[in-house]
N, CA, C and O atoms as a DFTB+ gen file, in Angstrom:
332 C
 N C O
     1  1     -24.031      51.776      81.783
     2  2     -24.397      51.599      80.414
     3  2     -23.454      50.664      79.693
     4  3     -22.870      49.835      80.391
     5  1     -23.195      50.685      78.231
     6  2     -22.855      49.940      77.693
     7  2     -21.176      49.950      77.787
     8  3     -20.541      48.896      77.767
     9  1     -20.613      51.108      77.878
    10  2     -19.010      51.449      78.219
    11  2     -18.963      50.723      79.546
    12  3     -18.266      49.709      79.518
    13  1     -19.530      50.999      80.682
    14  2     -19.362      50.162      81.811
    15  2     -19.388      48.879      81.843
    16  3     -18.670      48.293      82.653
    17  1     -20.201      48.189      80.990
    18  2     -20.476      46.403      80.833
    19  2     -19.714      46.204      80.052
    20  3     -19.673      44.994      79.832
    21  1     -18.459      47.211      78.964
    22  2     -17.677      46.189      78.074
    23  2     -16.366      46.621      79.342
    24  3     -15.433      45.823      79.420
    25  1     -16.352      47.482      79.994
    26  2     -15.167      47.073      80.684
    27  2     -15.036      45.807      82.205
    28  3     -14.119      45.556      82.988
    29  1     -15.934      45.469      82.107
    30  2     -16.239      44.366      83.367
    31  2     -15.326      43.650      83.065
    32  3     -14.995      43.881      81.903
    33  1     -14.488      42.558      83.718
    34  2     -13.680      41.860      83.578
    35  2     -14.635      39.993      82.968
    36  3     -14.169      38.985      82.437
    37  1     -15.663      40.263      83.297
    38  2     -16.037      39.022      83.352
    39  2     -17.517      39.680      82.161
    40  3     -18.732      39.538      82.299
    41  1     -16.713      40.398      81.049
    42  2     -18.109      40.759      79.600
    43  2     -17.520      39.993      79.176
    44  3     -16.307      39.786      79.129
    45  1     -19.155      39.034      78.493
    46  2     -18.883      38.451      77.022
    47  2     -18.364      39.614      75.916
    48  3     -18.839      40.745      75.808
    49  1     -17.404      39.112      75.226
    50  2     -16.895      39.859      73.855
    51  2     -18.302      39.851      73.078
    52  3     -19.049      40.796      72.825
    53  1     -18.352      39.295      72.957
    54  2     -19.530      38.537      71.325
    55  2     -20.996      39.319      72.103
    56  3     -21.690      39.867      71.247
    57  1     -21.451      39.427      73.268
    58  2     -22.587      40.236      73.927
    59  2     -22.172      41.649      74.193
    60  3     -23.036      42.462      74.524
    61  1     -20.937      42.000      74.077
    62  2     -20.516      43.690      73.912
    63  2     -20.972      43.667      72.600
    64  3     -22.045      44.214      72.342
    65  1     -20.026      42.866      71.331
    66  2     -20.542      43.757      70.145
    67  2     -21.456      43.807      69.590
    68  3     -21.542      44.611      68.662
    69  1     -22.727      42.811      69.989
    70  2     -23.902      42.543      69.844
    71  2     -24.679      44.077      70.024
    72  3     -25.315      44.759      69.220
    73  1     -24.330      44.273      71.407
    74  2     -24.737      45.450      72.086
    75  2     -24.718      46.984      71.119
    76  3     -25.649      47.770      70.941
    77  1     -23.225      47.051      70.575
    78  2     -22.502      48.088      70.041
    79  2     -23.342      47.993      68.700
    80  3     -24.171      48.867      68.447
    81  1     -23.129      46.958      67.867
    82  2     -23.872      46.689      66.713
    83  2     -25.326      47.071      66.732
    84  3     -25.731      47.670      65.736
    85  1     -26.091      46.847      67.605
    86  2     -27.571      47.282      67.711
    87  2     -27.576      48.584      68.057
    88  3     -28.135      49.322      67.246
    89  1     -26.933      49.295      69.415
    90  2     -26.702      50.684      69.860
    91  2     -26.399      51.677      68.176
    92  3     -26.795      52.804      67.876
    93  1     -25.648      50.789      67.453
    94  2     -25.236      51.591      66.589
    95  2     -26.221      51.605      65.427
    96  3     -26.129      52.612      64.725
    97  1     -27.109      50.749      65.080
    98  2     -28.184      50.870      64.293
    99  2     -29.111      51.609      65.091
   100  3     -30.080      51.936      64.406
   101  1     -29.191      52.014      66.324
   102  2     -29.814      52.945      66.459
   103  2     -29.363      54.394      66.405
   104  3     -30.107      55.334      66.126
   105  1     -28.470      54.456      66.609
   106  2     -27.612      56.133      66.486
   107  2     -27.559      56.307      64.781
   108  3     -27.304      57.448      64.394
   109  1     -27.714      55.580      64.055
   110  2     -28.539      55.269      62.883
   111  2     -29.991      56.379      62.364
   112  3     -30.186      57.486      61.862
   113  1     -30.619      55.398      62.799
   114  2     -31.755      55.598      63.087
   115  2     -32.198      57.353      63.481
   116  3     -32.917      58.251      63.043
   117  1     -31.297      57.112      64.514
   118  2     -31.510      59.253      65.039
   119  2     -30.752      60.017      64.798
   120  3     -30.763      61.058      65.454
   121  1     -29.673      59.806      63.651
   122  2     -29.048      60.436      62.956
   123  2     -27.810      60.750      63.016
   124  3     -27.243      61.500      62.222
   125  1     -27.238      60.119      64.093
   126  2     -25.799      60.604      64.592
   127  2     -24.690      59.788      63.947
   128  3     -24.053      58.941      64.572
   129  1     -24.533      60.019      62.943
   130  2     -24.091      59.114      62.140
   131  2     -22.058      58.815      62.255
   132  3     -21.410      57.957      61.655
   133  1     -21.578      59.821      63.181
   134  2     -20.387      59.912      63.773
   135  2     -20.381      58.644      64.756
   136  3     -19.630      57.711      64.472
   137  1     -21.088      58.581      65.759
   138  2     -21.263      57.884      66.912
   139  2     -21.866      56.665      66.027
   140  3     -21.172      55.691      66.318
   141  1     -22.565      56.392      65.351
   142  2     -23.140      55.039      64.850
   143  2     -22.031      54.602      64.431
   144  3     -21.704      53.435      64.646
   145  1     -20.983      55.753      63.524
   146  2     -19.814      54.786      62.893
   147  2     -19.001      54.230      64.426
   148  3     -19.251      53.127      64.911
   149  1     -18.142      55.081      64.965
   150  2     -17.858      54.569      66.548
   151  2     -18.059      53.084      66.633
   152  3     -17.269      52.150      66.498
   153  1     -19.346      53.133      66.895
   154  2     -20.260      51.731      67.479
   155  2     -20.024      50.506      66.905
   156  3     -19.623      49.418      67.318
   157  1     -20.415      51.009      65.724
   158  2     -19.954      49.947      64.315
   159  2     -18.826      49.501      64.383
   160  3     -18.569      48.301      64.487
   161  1     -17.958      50.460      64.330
   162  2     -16.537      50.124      64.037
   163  2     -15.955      49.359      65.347
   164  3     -15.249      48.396      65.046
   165  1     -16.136      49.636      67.000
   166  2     -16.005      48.795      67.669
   167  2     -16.650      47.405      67.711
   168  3     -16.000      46.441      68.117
   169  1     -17.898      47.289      67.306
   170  2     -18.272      45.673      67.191
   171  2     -17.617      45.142      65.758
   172  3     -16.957      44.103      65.802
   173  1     -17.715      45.548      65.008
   174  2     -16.775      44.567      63.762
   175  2     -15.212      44.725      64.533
   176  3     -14.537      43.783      64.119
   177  1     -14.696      45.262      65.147
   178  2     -13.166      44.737      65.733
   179  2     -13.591      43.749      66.762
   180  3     -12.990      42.676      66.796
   181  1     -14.441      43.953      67.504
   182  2     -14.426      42.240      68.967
   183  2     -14.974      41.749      67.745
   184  3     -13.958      41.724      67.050
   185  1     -15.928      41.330      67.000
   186  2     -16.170      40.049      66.122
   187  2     -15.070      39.407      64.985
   188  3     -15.035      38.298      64.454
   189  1     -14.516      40.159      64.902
   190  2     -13.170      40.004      63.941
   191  2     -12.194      39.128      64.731
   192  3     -11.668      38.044      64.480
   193  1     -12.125      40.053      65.878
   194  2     -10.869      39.340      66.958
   195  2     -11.741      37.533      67.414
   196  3     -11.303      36.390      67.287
   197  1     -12.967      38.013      67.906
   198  2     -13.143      37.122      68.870
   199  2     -13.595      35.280      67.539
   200  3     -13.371      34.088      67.748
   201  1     -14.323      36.079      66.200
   202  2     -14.948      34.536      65.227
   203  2     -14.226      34.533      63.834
   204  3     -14.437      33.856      62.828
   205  1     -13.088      35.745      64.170
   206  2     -11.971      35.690      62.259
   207  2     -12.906      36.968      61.470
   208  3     -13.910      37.512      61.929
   209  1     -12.311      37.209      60.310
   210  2     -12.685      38.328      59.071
   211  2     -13.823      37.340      58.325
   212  3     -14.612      37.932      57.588
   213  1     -13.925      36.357      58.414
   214  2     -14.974      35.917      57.265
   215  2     -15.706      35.487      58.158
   216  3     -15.853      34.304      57.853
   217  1     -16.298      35.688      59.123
   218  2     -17.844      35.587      59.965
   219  2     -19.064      36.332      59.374
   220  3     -19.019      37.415      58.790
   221  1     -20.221      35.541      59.630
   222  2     -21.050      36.496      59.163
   223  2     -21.156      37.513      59.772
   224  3     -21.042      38.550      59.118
   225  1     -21.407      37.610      61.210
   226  2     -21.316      38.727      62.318
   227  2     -20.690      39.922      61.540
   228  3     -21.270      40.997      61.385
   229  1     -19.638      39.672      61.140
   230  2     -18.166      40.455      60.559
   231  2     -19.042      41.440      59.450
   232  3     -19.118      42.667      59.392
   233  1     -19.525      40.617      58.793
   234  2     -20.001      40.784      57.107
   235  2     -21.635      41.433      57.465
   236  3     -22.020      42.306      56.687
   237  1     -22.519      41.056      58.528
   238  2     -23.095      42.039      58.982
   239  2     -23.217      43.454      59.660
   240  3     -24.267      44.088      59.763
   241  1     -21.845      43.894      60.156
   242  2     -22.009      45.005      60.926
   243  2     -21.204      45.838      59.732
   244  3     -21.267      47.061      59.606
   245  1     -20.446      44.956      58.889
   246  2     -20.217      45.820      57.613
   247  2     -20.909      46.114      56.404
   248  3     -20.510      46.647      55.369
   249  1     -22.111      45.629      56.757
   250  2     -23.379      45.881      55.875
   251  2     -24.152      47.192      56.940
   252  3     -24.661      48.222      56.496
   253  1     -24.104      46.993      57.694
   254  2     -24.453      48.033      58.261
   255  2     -23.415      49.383      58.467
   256  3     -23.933      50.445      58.813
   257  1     -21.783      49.302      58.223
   258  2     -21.564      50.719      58.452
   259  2     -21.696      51.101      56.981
   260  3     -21.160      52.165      56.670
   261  1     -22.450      50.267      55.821
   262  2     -22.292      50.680      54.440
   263  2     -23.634      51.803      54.431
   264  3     -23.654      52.851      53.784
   265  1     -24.556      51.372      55.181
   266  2     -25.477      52.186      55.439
   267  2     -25.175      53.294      55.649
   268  3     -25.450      54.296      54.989
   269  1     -24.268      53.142      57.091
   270  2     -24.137      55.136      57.346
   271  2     -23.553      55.467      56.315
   272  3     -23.855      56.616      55.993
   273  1     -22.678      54.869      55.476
   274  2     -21.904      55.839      54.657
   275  2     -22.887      56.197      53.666
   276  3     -22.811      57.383      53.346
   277  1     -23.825      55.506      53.056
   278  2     -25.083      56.219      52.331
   279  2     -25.729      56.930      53.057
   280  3     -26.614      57.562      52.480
   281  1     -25.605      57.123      54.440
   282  2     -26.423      58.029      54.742
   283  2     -25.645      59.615      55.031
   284  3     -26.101      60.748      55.186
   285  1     -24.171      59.010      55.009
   286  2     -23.332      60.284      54.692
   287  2     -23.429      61.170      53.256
   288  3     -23.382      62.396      53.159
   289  1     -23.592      60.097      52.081
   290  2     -24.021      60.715      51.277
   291  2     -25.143      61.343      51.230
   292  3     -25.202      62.510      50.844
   293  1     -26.077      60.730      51.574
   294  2     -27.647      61.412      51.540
   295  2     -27.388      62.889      51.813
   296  3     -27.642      63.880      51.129
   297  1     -26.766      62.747      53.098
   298  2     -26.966      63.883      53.911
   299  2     -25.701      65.194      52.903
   300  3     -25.695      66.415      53.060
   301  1     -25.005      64.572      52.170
   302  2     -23.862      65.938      51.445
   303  2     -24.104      66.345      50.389
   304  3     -23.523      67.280      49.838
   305  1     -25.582      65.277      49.670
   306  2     -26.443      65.427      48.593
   307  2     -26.805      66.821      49.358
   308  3     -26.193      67.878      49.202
   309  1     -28.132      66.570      50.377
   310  2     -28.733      67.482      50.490
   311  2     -28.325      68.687      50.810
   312  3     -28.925      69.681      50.402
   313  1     -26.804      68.790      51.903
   314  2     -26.301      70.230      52.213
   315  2     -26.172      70.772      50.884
   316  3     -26.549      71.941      50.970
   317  1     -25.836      70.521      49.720
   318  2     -24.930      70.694      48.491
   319  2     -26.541      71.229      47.715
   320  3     -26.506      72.324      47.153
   321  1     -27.707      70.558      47.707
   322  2     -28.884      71.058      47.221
   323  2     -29.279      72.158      48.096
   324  3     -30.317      72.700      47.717
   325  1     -28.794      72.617      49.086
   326  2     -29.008      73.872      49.632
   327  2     -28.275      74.982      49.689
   328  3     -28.322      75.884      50.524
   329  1     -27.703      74.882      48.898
   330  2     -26.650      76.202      48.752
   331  2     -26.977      76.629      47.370
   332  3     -26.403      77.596      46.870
């Protein structure tokens, strides 16, 4: 899987976090919003390292962990409406 192909000696950086970045809009998606951050947070570090802090790459996967964190809220809205 995807842990096995970023440790290959011969992985593209920039096709790991590609990988991580999409993997992680899907753990998104199905709610695991621990593991999406994970994901996230490893592809904005190889895109940081591998194209600088002001890439778009960069500025996209941090548009996307802004998501989970609204979806952290969503989700402490609703525990908090159930009590």
């Amino acid at each position: 899987g995807l842990e096995i192909r970023a440790r290959l000696p011969d992985a593209d950086p920039l096709r790991v976090a590609a990988l991580r970045n999409n993997y992680g809009n899907l753990l998104v998606r199905r709610g695991d919003l621990v593991g999406a951050t994970a994901q996230l947070d490893a592809a904005r570090a190889i895109y940081r390292e591998e194209l600088g802090p002001g890439h778009p790459s960069v500025a996209n996967v941090l548009s996307n962990l802004g998501v989970v964190q609204l979806r952290h809220a969503e989700v402490a809205e609703h525990v908090g409406d159930a009590r």
